[in-house]
mmCIF file of C-alpha atoms and ligand atoms in Angstrom:
data_model
loop_
_atom_site.group_PDB
_atom_site.id
_atom_site.type_symbol
_atom_site.label_atom_id
_atom_site.label_comp_id
_atom_site.label_asym_id
_atom_site.label_seq_id
_atom_site.Cartn_x
_atom_site.Cartn_y
_atom_site.Cartn_z
ATOM 1 C CA UNK A 1 0.778 -15.037 9.836
ATOM 2 C CA UNK A 2 2.975 -13.653 12.395
ATOM 3 C CA UNK A 3 4.940 -10.539 11.544
ATOM 4 C CA UNK A 4 5.376 -7.839 9.412
ATOM 5 C CA UNK A 5 8.127 -5.374 8.158
ATOM 6 C CA UNK A 6 8.540 -2.341 6.136
ATOM 7 C CA UNK A 7 10.477 -2.686 2.844
ATOM 8 C CA UNK A 8 9.405 0.402 0.618
ATOM 9 C CA UNK A 9 9.416 0.035 -3.206
ATOM 10 C CA UNK A 10 10.177 2.544 -6.148
ATOM 11 C CA UNK A 11 6.645 4.550 -7.427
ATOM 12 C CA UNK A 12 6.610 4.175 -11.302
ATOM 13 C CA UNK A 13 2.487 4.549 -12.052
ATOM 14 C CA UNK A 14 -0.028 6.708 -9.911
ATOM 15 C CA UNK A 15 -1.172 3.924 -8.015
ATOM 16 C CA UNK A 16 2.527 3.237 -6.884
ATOM 17 C CA UNK A 17 2.633 6.648 -6.117
ATOM 18 C CA UNK A 18 -0.880 6.375 -3.973
ATOM 19 C CA UNK A 19 0.764 3.411 -2.200
ATOM 20 C CA UNK A 20 3.902 5.275 -1.381
ATOM 21 C CA UNK A 21 1.672 8.171 -0.012
ATOM 22 C CA UNK A 22 -0.178 5.723 1.917
ATOM 23 C CA UNK A 23 2.962 3.837 3.107
ATOM 24 C CA UNK A 24 4.501 7.423 4.378
ATOM 25 C CA UNK A 25 1.249 7.890 6.139
ATOM 26 C CA UNK A 26 1.250 4.688 8.071
ATOM 27 C CA UNK A 27 4.908 5.015 8.963
ATOM 28 C CA UNK A 28 3.757 8.221 10.679
ATOM 29 C CA UNK A 29 0.871 6.686 12.856
ATOM 30 C CA UNK A 30 3.324 3.654 13.514
ATOM 31 C CA UNK A 31 5.905 5.997 14.832
ATOM 32 C CA UNK A 32 3.328 7.766 17.087
ATOM 33 C CA UNK A 33 1.907 4.445 18.295
ATOM 34 C CA UNK A 34 5.310 2.817 18.911
ATOM 35 C CA UNK A 35 6.222 5.756 21.095
ATOM 36 C CA UNK A 36 3.226 6.076 22.661
ATOM 37 C CA UNK A 37 1.826 2.615 23.239
ATOM 38 C CA UNK A 38 4.879 0.095 23.520
ATOM 39 C CA UNK A 39 2.857 -3.063 24.319
ATOM 40 C CA UNK A 40 1.187 -2.563 20.595
ATOM 41 C CA UNK A 41 4.031 -4.792 19.314
ATOM 42 C CA UNK A 42 5.432 -1.975 16.789
ATOM 43 C CA UNK A 43 9.088 -1.043 17.169
ATOM 44 C CA UNK A 44 11.714 0.894 14.827
ATOM 45 C CA UNK A 45 15.100 -0.800 13.923
ATOM 46 C CA UNK A 46 17.697 -0.195 11.167
ATOM 47 C CA UNK A 47 17.046 -2.240 7.954
ATOM 48 C CA UNK A 48 19.976 -2.945 5.855
ATOM 49 C CA UNK A 49 18.474 -3.536 2.367
ATOM 50 C CA UNK A 50 20.432 -4.700 -0.662
ATOM 51 C CA UNK A 51 17.634 -2.806 -2.745
ATOM 52 C CA UNK A 52 16.842 0.835 -3.343
ATOM 53 C CA UNK A 53 14.779 4.114 -2.389
ATOM 54 C CA UNK A 54 15.338 6.702 0.027
ATOM 55 C CA UNK A 55 13.584 7.048 3.559
ATOM 56 C CA UNK A 56 14.456 7.978 6.784
ATOM 57 C CA UNK A 57 18.218 7.815 7.898
ATOM 58 C CA UNK A 58 18.497 6.505 4.233
ATOM 59 C CA UNK A 59 22.462 5.954 3.357
ATOM 60 C CA UNK A 60 24.382 3.824 0.568
ATOM 61 C CA UNK A 61 25.962 1.444 2.429
ATOM 62 C CA UNK A 62 29.868 1.050 2.016
ATOM 63 C CA UNK A 63 30.931 -2.426 0.595
ATOM 64 C CA UNK A 64 32.810 -3.395 3.728
ATOM 65 C CA UNK A 65 29.143 -3.525 5.593
ATOM 66 C CA UNK A 66 27.864 -5.951 2.869
ATOM 67 C CA UNK A 67 27.542 -9.609 4.164
ATOM 68 C CA UNK A 68 30.882 -11.513 3.812
ATOM 69 C CA UNK A 69 30.989 -13.535 0.661
ATOM 70 C CA UNK A 70 28.529 -11.039 -1.131
ATOM 71 C CA UNK A 71 30.749 -8.309 -2.095
ATOM 72 C CA UNK A 72 29.472 -8.482 -5.515
ATOM 73 C CA UNK A 73 25.911 -6.911 -4.507
ATOM 74 C CA UNK A 74 24.941 -4.285 -6.804
ATOM 75 C CA UNK A 75 23.799 -2.171 -4.313
ATOM 76 C CA UNK A 76 23.274 -1.984 -0.700
ATOM 77 C CA UNK A 77 21.412 0.487 1.295
ATOM 78 C CA UNK A 78 19.876 1.499 4.747
ATOM 79 C CA UNK A 79 17.329 3.289 6.561
ATOM 80 C CA UNK A 80 15.050 3.331 9.640
ATOM 81 C CA UNK A 81 12.079 0.910 9.436
ATOM 82 C CA UNK A 82 9.267 -0.345 11.720
ATOM 83 C CA UNK A 83 8.685 -4.201 12.603
ATOM 84 C CA UNK A 84 5.536 -5.404 14.305
ATOM 85 C CA UNK A 85 4.717 -8.488 16.219
ATOM 86 C CA UNK A 86 1.314 -9.009 14.162
ATOM 87 C CA UNK A 87 -0.378 -11.361 16.808
ATOM 88 C CA UNK A 88 0.281 -8.732 19.439
ATOM 89 C CA UNK A 89 -0.455 -5.697 17.518
ATOM 90 C CA UNK A 90 -3.952 -6.915 15.934
ATOM 91 C CA UNK A 91 -4.839 -8.048 19.473
ATOM 92 C CA UNK A 92 -4.079 -4.529 20.655
ATOM 93 C CA UNK A 93 -5.611 -2.871 17.899
ATOM 94 C CA UNK A 94 -8.895 -4.607 18.284
ATOM 95 C CA UNK A 95 -9.162 -3.801 21.847
ATOM 96 C CA UNK A 96 -8.689 -0.169 21.270
ATOM 97 C CA UNK A 97 -11.520 -0.599 18.572
ATOM 98 C CA UNK A 98 -13.680 -2.330 21.061
ATOM 99 C CA UNK A 99 -12.759 0.840 23.567
ATOM 100 C CA UNK A 100 -14.002 2.945 21.160
ATOM 101 C CA UNK A 101 -17.236 1.108 20.711
ATOM 102 C CA UNK A 102 -16.671 -1.179 17.942
ATOM 103 C CA UNK A 103 -18.656 -4.442 18.025
ATOM 104 C CA UNK A 104 -16.979 -7.567 16.616
ATOM 105 C CA UNK A 105 -19.060 -10.525 14.919
ATOM 106 C CA UNK A 106 -17.830 -13.580 12.822
ATOM 107 C CA UNK A 107 -19.623 -14.982 9.930
ATOM 108 C CA UNK A 108 -19.541 -15.777 6.591
ATOM 109 C CA UNK A 109 -21.087 -13.949 3.719
ATOM 110 C CA UNK A 110 -21.426 -15.079 -0.044
ATOM 111 C CA UNK A 111 -22.893 -11.448 -1.065
ATOM 112 C CA UNK A 112 -21.617 -8.041 0.412
ATOM 113 C CA UNK A 113 -25.311 -6.832 0.858
ATOM 114 C CA UNK A 114 -25.359 -10.051 3.454
ATOM 115 C CA UNK A 115 -22.761 -8.427 5.876
ATOM 116 C CA UNK A 116 -25.268 -6.287 7.312
ATOM 117 C CA UNK A 117 -27.804 -8.810 7.882
ATOM 118 C CA UNK A 118 -25.709 -10.769 10.017
ATOM 119 C CA UNK A 119 -24.545 -8.038 12.343
ATOM 120 C CA UNK A 120 -27.365 -5.918 12.761
ATOM 121 C CA UNK A 121 -29.419 -8.662 14.503
ATOM 122 C CA UNK A 122 -26.863 -9.350 16.957
ATOM 123 C CA UNK A 123 -26.932 -5.795 18.290
ATOM 124 C CA UNK A 124 -30.619 -5.619 18.306
ATOM 125 C CA UNK A 125 -30.661 -3.222 15.071
ATOM 126 C CA UNK A 126 -32.936 -3.510 11.755
ATOM 127 C CA UNK A 127 -30.199 -1.237 9.781
ATOM 128 C CA UNK A 128 -32.219 0.838 7.472
ATOM 129 C CA UNK A 129 -30.801 3.816 5.605
ATOM 130 C CA UNK A 130 -27.666 4.218 7.478
ATOM 131 C CA UNK A 131 -25.931 1.122 6.839
ATOM 132 C CA UNK A 132 -22.397 1.171 5.021
ATOM 133 C CA UNK A 133 -21.012 -2.160 4.291
ATOM 134 C CA UNK A 134 -16.942 -1.831 4.029
ATOM 135 C CA UNK A 135 -15.620 -4.571 1.708
ATOM 136 C CA UNK A 136 -12.297 -5.319 3.562
ATOM 137 C CA UNK A 137 -12.188 -9.199 2.094
ATOM 138 C CA UNK A 138 -8.557 -9.841 1.509
ATOM 139 C CA UNK A 139 -9.126 -10.818 -2.256
ATOM 140 C CA UNK A 140 -12.860 -9.468 -2.477
ATOM 141 C CA UNK A 141 -15.892 -11.695 -3.273
ATOM 142 C CA UNK A 142 -15.537 -13.152 -6.849
ATOM 143 C CA UNK A 143 -13.157 -10.511 -8.155
ATOM 144 C CA UNK A 144 -11.297 -12.294 -11.531
ATOM 145 C CA UNK A 145 -8.599 -9.874 -10.787
ATOM 146 C CA UNK A 146 -7.693 -11.058 -7.572
ATOM 147 C CA UNK A 147 -5.575 -14.030 -6.793
ATOM 148 C CA UNK A 148 -3.362 -15.054 -3.827
ATOM 149 C CA UNK A 149 0.347 -15.520 -3.612
ATOM 150 C CA UNK A 150 1.505 -18.262 -1.406
ATOM 151 C CA UNK A 151 4.402 -17.531 1.185
ATOM 152 C CA UNK A 152 6.216 -20.202 3.421
ATOM 153 C CA UNK A 153 7.883 -18.289 6.466
ATOM 154 C CA UNK A 154 9.741 -19.627 9.428
ATOM 155 C CA UNK A 155 9.402 -18.410 12.726
ATOM 156 C CA UNK A 156 12.565 -19.048 15.170
ATOM 157 C CA UNK A 157 13.584 -18.046 18.676
ATOM 158 C CA UNK A 158 16.773 -17.065 17.495
ATOM 159 C CA UNK A 159 17.292 -13.312 17.765
ATOM 160 C CA UNK A 160 18.378 -10.290 15.430
ATOM 161 C CA UNK A 161 19.099 -6.546 15.747
ATOM 162 C CA UNK A 162 17.909 -5.189 12.485
ATOM 163 C CA UNK A 163 15.727 -6.400 9.457
ATOM 164 C CA UNK A 164 17.145 -7.406 6.553
ATOM 165 C CA UNK A 165 16.163 -7.746 2.615
ATOM 166 C CA UNK A 166 18.280 -9.556 0.492
ATOM 167 C CA UNK A 167 16.969 -9.550 -3.287
ATOM 168 C CA UNK A 168 18.993 -12.801 -4.921
ATOM 169 C CA UNK A 169 19.959 -12.537 -8.380
ATOM 170 C CA UNK A 170 17.700 -15.415 -9.045
ATOM 171 C CA UNK A 171 14.702 -13.067 -8.674
ATOM 172 C CA UNK A 172 13.955 -14.749 -4.913
ATOM 173 C CA UNK A 173 14.061 -12.760 -1.624
ATOM 174 C CA UNK A 174 15.498 -13.473 1.840
ATOM 175 C CA UNK A 175 13.689 -11.350 4.838
ATOM 176 C CA UNK A 176 14.966 -11.554 8.190
ATOM 177 C CA UNK A 177 12.553 -9.660 10.406
ATOM 178 C CA UNK A 178 12.609 -9.284 14.027
ATOM 179 C CA UNK A 179 9.610 -9.245 16.005
ATOM 180 C CA UNK A 180 9.322 -6.815 18.791
ATOM 181 C CA UNK A 181 8.543 -7.997 22.451
ATOM 182 C CA UNK A 182 10.720 -10.786 22.607
ATOM 183 C CA UNK A 183 9.013 -12.609 19.730
ATOM 184 C CA UNK A 184 12.125 -14.147 17.992
ATOM 185 C CA UNK A 185 12.795 -13.696 14.461
ATOM 186 C CA UNK A 186 10.547 -14.598 11.092
ATOM 187 C CA UNK A 187 12.437 -15.761 8.376
ATOM 188 C CA UNK A 188 11.339 -15.777 4.686
ATOM 189 C CA UNK A 189 10.492 -16.898 2.401
ATOM 190 C CA UNK A 190 9.011 -17.551 -0.750
ATOM 191 C CA UNK A 191 6.619 -15.764 -3.209
ATOM 192 C CA UNK A 192 4.395 -18.060 -5.309
ATOM 193 C CA UNK A 193 1.593 -16.054 -7.156
ATOM 194 C CA UNK A 194 -1.471 -18.078 -8.250
ATOM 195 C CA UNK A 195 -0.844 -20.849 -5.629
ATOM 196 C CA UNK A 196 -4.559 -21.466 -5.003
ATOM 197 C CA UNK A 197 -5.707 -23.850 -1.958
ATOM 198 C CA UNK A 198 -6.008 -27.463 -3.663
ATOM 199 C CA UNK A 199 -2.894 -30.007 -3.518
ATOM 200 C CA UNK A 200 -0.822 -30.499 -6.302
ATOM 201 C CA UNK A 201 -2.113 -32.838 -8.956
ATOM 202 C CA UNK A 202 -1.102 -34.343 -12.048
ATOM 203 C CA UNK A 203 -2.925 -31.988 -13.930
ATOM 204 C CA UNK A 204 -1.882 -28.681 -11.778
ATOM 205 C CA UNK A 205 1.809 -29.812 -10.977
ATOM 206 C CA UNK A 206 2.841 -26.118 -10.505
ATOM 207 C CA UNK A 207 0.393 -25.459 -7.510
ATOM 208 C CA UNK A 208 2.126 -26.018 -4.300
ATOM 209 C CA UNK A 209 0.041 -27.211 -1.475
ATOM 210 C CA UNK A 210 -1.173 -25.693 1.945
ATOM 211 C CA UNK A 211 1.571 -28.257 3.743
ATOM 212 C CA UNK A 212 4.987 -26.501 4.554
ATOM 213 C CA UNK A 213 7.954 -27.908 2.529
ATOM 214 C CA UNK A 214 10.894 -28.923 5.088
ATOM 215 C CA UNK A 215 13.255 -28.546 1.542
ATOM 216 C CA UNK A 216 12.058 -24.895 1.349
ATOM 217 C CA UNK A 217 12.668 -24.461 4.729
ATOM 218 C CA UNK A 218 16.095 -25.682 5.039
ATOM 219 C CA UNK A 219 17.047 -23.444 1.910
ATOM 220 C CA UNK A 220 15.247 -20.294 3.750
ATOM 221 C CA UNK A 221 17.370 -21.148 6.838
ATOM 222 C CA UNK A 222 20.783 -21.609 5.317
ATOM 223 C CA UNK A 223 20.329 -18.278 2.978
ATOM 224 C CA UNK A 224 19.519 -16.518 6.130
ATOM 225 C CA UNK A 225 22.617 -17.611 8.198
ATOM 226 C CA UNK A 226 24.675 -16.729 4.957
ATOM 227 C CA UNK A 227 23.633 -13.010 5.086
ATOM 228 C CA UNK A 228 23.347 -12.917 8.902
ATOM 229 C CA UNK A 229 25.795 -15.216 10.808
ATOM 230 C CA UNK A 230 25.155 -13.668 13.943
ATOM 231 C CA UNK A 231 21.781 -15.164 13.785
ATOM 232 C CA UNK A 232 23.430 -18.567 15.175
ATOM 233 C CA UNK A 233 23.558 -17.978 19.133
ATOM 234 C CA UNK A 234 24.881 -20.469 21.338
ATOM 235 C CA UNK A 235 22.509 -19.912 24.118
ATOM 236 C CA UNK A 236 19.534 -21.264 21.769
ATOM 237 C CA UNK A 237 19.158 -24.872 21.603
ATOM 238 C CA UNK A 238 19.010 -25.453 17.953
ATOM 239 C CA UNK A 239 16.237 -27.823 16.525
ATOM 240 C CA UNK A 240 17.206 -27.431 12.850
ATOM 241 C CA UNK A 241 20.682 -28.684 11.331
ATOM 242 C CA UNK A 242 21.218 -24.793 10.063
ATOM 243 C CA UNK A 243 21.298 -23.959 14.210
ATOM 244 C CA UNK A 244 18.130 -22.419 14.452
ATOM 245 C CA UNK A 245 15.595 -23.130 16.951
ATOM 246 C CA UNK A 246 12.201 -23.373 14.902
ATOM 247 C CA UNK A 247 8.862 -22.399 16.824
ATOM 248 C CA UNK A 248 6.842 -22.545 13.458
ATOM 249 C CA UNK A 249 7.095 -23.206 9.782
ATOM 250 C CA UNK A 250 3.856 -21.755 8.031
ATOM 251 C CA UNK A 251 2.419 -21.181 4.830
ATOM 252 C CA UNK A 252 0.283 -17.853 4.335
ATOM 253 C CA UNK A 253 -1.360 -16.244 1.053
ATOM 254 C CA UNK A 254 -0.949 -12.474 0.159
ATOM 255 C CA UNK A 255 -4.386 -11.186 -1.296
ATOM 256 C CA UNK A 256 -3.120 -9.856 -4.743
ATOM 257 C CA UNK A 257 -4.912 -8.178 -7.323
ATOM 258 C CA UNK A 258 -3.955 -7.274 -10.924
ATOM 259 C CA UNK A 259 -4.266 -3.228 -10.835
ATOM 260 C CA UNK A 260 -3.602 -3.242 -7.116
ATOM 261 C CA UNK A 261 -5.795 -2.033 -4.324
ATOM 262 C CA UNK A 262 -9.421 -1.498 -4.934
ATOM 263 C CA UNK A 263 -10.039 1.377 -3.106
ATOM 264 C CA UNK A 264 -13.343 2.997 -4.132
ATOM 265 C CA UNK A 265 -16.934 3.517 -2.939
ATOM 266 C CA UNK A 266 -19.827 2.088 -4.705
ATOM 267 C CA UNK A 267 -23.768 3.123 -4.445
ATOM 268 C CA UNK A 268 -26.664 1.780 -6.462
ATOM 269 C CA UNK A 269 -30.319 1.138 -5.710
ATOM 270 C CA UNK A 270 -31.409 -1.581 -3.646
ATOM 271 C CA UNK A 271 -28.222 -2.093 -1.593
ATOM 272 C CA UNK A 272 -26.428 -0.497 1.188
ATOM 273 C CA UNK A 273 -23.409 1.711 -0.414
ATOM 274 C CA UNK A 274 -20.546 -0.463 -0.251
ATOM 275 C CA UNK A 275 -16.706 0.605 0.090
ATOM 276 C CA UNK A 276 -14.322 -1.592 -1.542
ATOM 277 C CA UNK A 277 -10.793 -1.911 0.229
ATOM 278 C CA UNK A 278 -9.002 -4.972 -1.002
ATOM 279 C CA UNK A 279 -6.222 -6.215 -3.009
ATOM 280 C CA UNK A 280 -3.474 -4.992 -0.602
ATOM 281 C CA UNK A 281 -1.062 -7.632 -1.804
ATOM 282 C CA UNK A 282 2.369 -7.965 0.062
ATOM 283 C CA UNK A 283 1.663 -4.317 1.707
ATOM 284 C CA UNK A 284 -1.197 -4.536 4.169
ATOM 285 C CA UNK A 285 0.164 -3.045 7.365
ATOM 286 C CA UNK A 286 2.440 -1.129 5.091
ATOM 287 C CA UNK A 287 -0.302 1.234 4.051
ATOM 288 C CA UNK A 288 -2.659 0.475 6.655
ATOM 289 C CA UNK A 289 -3.085 3.693 8.076
ATOM 290 C CA UNK A 290 -3.118 5.340 4.857
ATOM 291 C CA UNK A 291 -6.251 3.108 3.631
ATOM 292 C CA UNK A 292 -7.982 3.794 6.884
ATOM 293 C CA UNK A 293 -7.728 7.407 6.506
ATOM 294 C CA UNK A 294 -9.246 7.120 3.019
ATOM 295 C CA UNK A 295 -11.834 4.855 3.789
ATOM 296 C CA UNK A 296 -12.947 7.038 6.886
ATOM 297 C CA UNK A 297 -13.351 9.904 4.094
ATOM 298 C CA UNK A 298 -15.802 7.700 2.079
ATOM 299 C CA UNK A 299 -17.687 6.812 4.909
ATOM 300 C CA UNK A 300 -18.118 10.559 6.096
ATOM 301 C CA UNK A 301 -18.905 11.577 2.571
ATOM 302 C CA UNK A 302 -21.613 9.002 2.439
ATOM 303 C CA UNK A 303 -22.938 9.898 5.702
ATOM 304 C CA UNK A 304 -23.113 13.618 4.739
ATOM 305 C CA UNK A 305 -25.180 12.706 1.707
ATOM 306 C CA UNK A 306 -27.832 10.472 3.828
HETATM 307 C C1 LIG B 401 3.456 -14.307 3.725
HETATM 308 C C2 LIG B 401 2.926 -13.334 3.816
HETATM 309 C C3 LIG B 401 3.984 -12.265 3.639
HETATM 310 C C4 LIG B 401 3.306 -10.647 4.121
HETATM 311 N N1 LIG B 401 4.353 -9.918 4.319
HETATM 312 C C5 LIG B 401 3.995 -8.594 4.539
HETATM 313 C C6 LIG B 401 4.921 -7.343 4.872
HETATM 314 O O1 LIG B 401 5.890 -7.404 4.553
HETATM 315 N N2 LIG B 401 4.316 -5.940 4.787
HETATM 316 C C7 LIG B 401 3.034 -6.020 4.837
HETATM 317 O O2 LIG B 401 2.697 -4.744 4.998
HETATM 318 N N3 LIG B 401 2.405 -6.830 4.852
HETATM 319 C C8 LIG B 401 2.539 -8.198 4.756
HETATM 320 N N4 LIG B 401 1.475 -9.025 4.593
HETATM 321 C C9 LIG B 401 0.350 -8.804 4.773
HETATM 322 C C10 LIG B 401 -0.398 -9.044 3.493
HETATM 323 O O3 LIG B 401 0.414 -9.491 2.395
HETATM 324 C C11 LIG B 401 -2.014 -8.396 3.443
HETATM 325 O O4 LIG B 401 -1.626 -7.405 2.516
HETATM 326 C C12 LIG B 401 -2.677 -8.042 4.567
HETATM 327 O O5 LIG B 401 -3.001 -9.588 5.095
HETATM 328 C C13 LIG B 401 -3.683 -7.866 3.666
HETATM 329 O O6 LIG B 401 -4.932 -7.550 4.827
HETATM 330 P P1 LIG B 401 -6.483 -7.456 4.360
HETATM 331 O O7 LIG B 401 -7.047 -7.153 6.075
HETATM 332 O O8 LIG B 401 -6.649 -6.639 3.634
HETATM 333 O O9 LIG B 401 -6.928 -8.704 4.276
HETATM 334 P P2 LIG B 401 -7.297 -10.394 4.969
HETATM 335 O O10 LIG B 401 -5.729 -10.122 5.969
HETATM 336 O O11 LIG B 401 -6.885 -11.489 3.692
HETATM 337 O O12 LIG B 401 -8.267 -10.488 5.637
HETATM 338 C C14 LIG B 401 -9.449 -10.516 4.979
HETATM 339 C C15 LIG B 401 -10.575 -11.004 5.835
HETATM 340 O O13 LIG B 401 -11.690 -11.193 5.134
HETATM 341 C C16 LIG B 401 -12.380 -12.334 5.757
HETATM 342 N N5 LIG B 401 -13.255 -12.816 4.848
HETATM 343 C C17 LIG B 401 -12.938 -13.030 3.138
HETATM 344 N N6 LIG B 401 -14.038 -13.364 2.583
HETATM 345 C C18 LIG B 401 -14.937 -13.161 3.271
HETATM 346 C C19 LIG B 401 -16.618 -13.600 3.544
HETATM 347 N N7 LIG B 401 -17.076 -14.174 2.136
HETATM 348 N N8 LIG B 401 -17.395 -13.650 4.364
HETATM 349 C C20 LIG B 401 -16.774 -13.517 5.702
HETATM 350 N N9 LIG B 401 -15.215 -12.984 6.014
HETATM 351 C C21 LIG B 401 -14.377 -12.990 4.547
HETATM 352 C C22 LIG B 401 -11.341 -13.141 5.649
HETATM 353 O O14 LIG B 401 -11.704 -14.277 6.817
HETATM 354 C C23 LIG B 401 -10.069 -12.179 6.725
HETATM 355 O O15 LIG B 401 -10.362 -12.200 7.976
HETATM 356 C C24 LIG B 401 2.036 -10.653 4.491
HETATM 357 C C25 LIG B 401 1.136 -11.717 4.132
HETATM 358 C C26 LIG B 401 1.499 -12.989 4.275
HETATM 359 C C27 LIG B 401 0.323 -13.864 3.775
#
């Protein structure tokens, strides 16, 4: 995945309210990071969104600011949002963590308890009673409430000054997200819940493969340019008939979970304490610092009891 942006959603349930709170905490942290570390890949841009919800610099757009040909939009709003260049940001974050003494080891586990067995010997440690496992495995291990949501996106060299999120009457969305540090623009995309990893077969015709679809790319780009004709820049040598220079088309899967994020601490006899932190759905970056603060609190509480 190459990007992330920040479109907020309305809070209806207690879980939604917690998510909104964590989004606000993350927003504040990202403001701080963007100001202090421009190399982190985070920047703030305007977001004229045809959606809803108040946020910093929020205003309802007058009809004359709607994209041409879309004067029938039901509501258009604009607010200040962050965008990030996720490969740059994640590498920056990793090196910050290493600077603070975090040690990364890669490995596959089938049981959470085994995580410590992989990590600790590599550091010459035997674990003991102080081990705490943080389960940040995206969809969790064998959680029946978890499922993927496939998304096909396109990364183009064409540039855009602001983030645009448009919700179409047919239920689909178009997002146009500039990537800071000259990273071009991410344009999307699809939301295909419960699309697992195998190829489409006759018995499962609804499932889409991991392959990108040229037809989907074409539709996604045509819709984007309908909303923002300024995306077609004459100094960018087009590689597609829609006038875009395509750098990459890709498919990824969001870690969805019925009931939302699982964020809780679990203790039991004969195994290390586990802090579950997965099922962030399409909001992993948006809520990241709020989630991290709560995980940190769980760790501190467990350590206080040890
Ligand atoms: C198409 C798309 C669009 C998105 N748009 C946005 C957006 O607009 N805004 C936003 O905030 N976020 C967005 N996201 C982010 C995304 O939705 C998630 O919320 C985010 O990636 C969750 O991060 P995570 O670290 O919880 O899980 P993941 O990124 O899934 O990471 C989980 C990690 O656990 C590892 N793992 C899993 N099982 C095991 C195992 N058994 N053993 C060892 N390791 C294991 C995996 O290898 C992986 O490294 C988007 C994602 C996609 C795919």
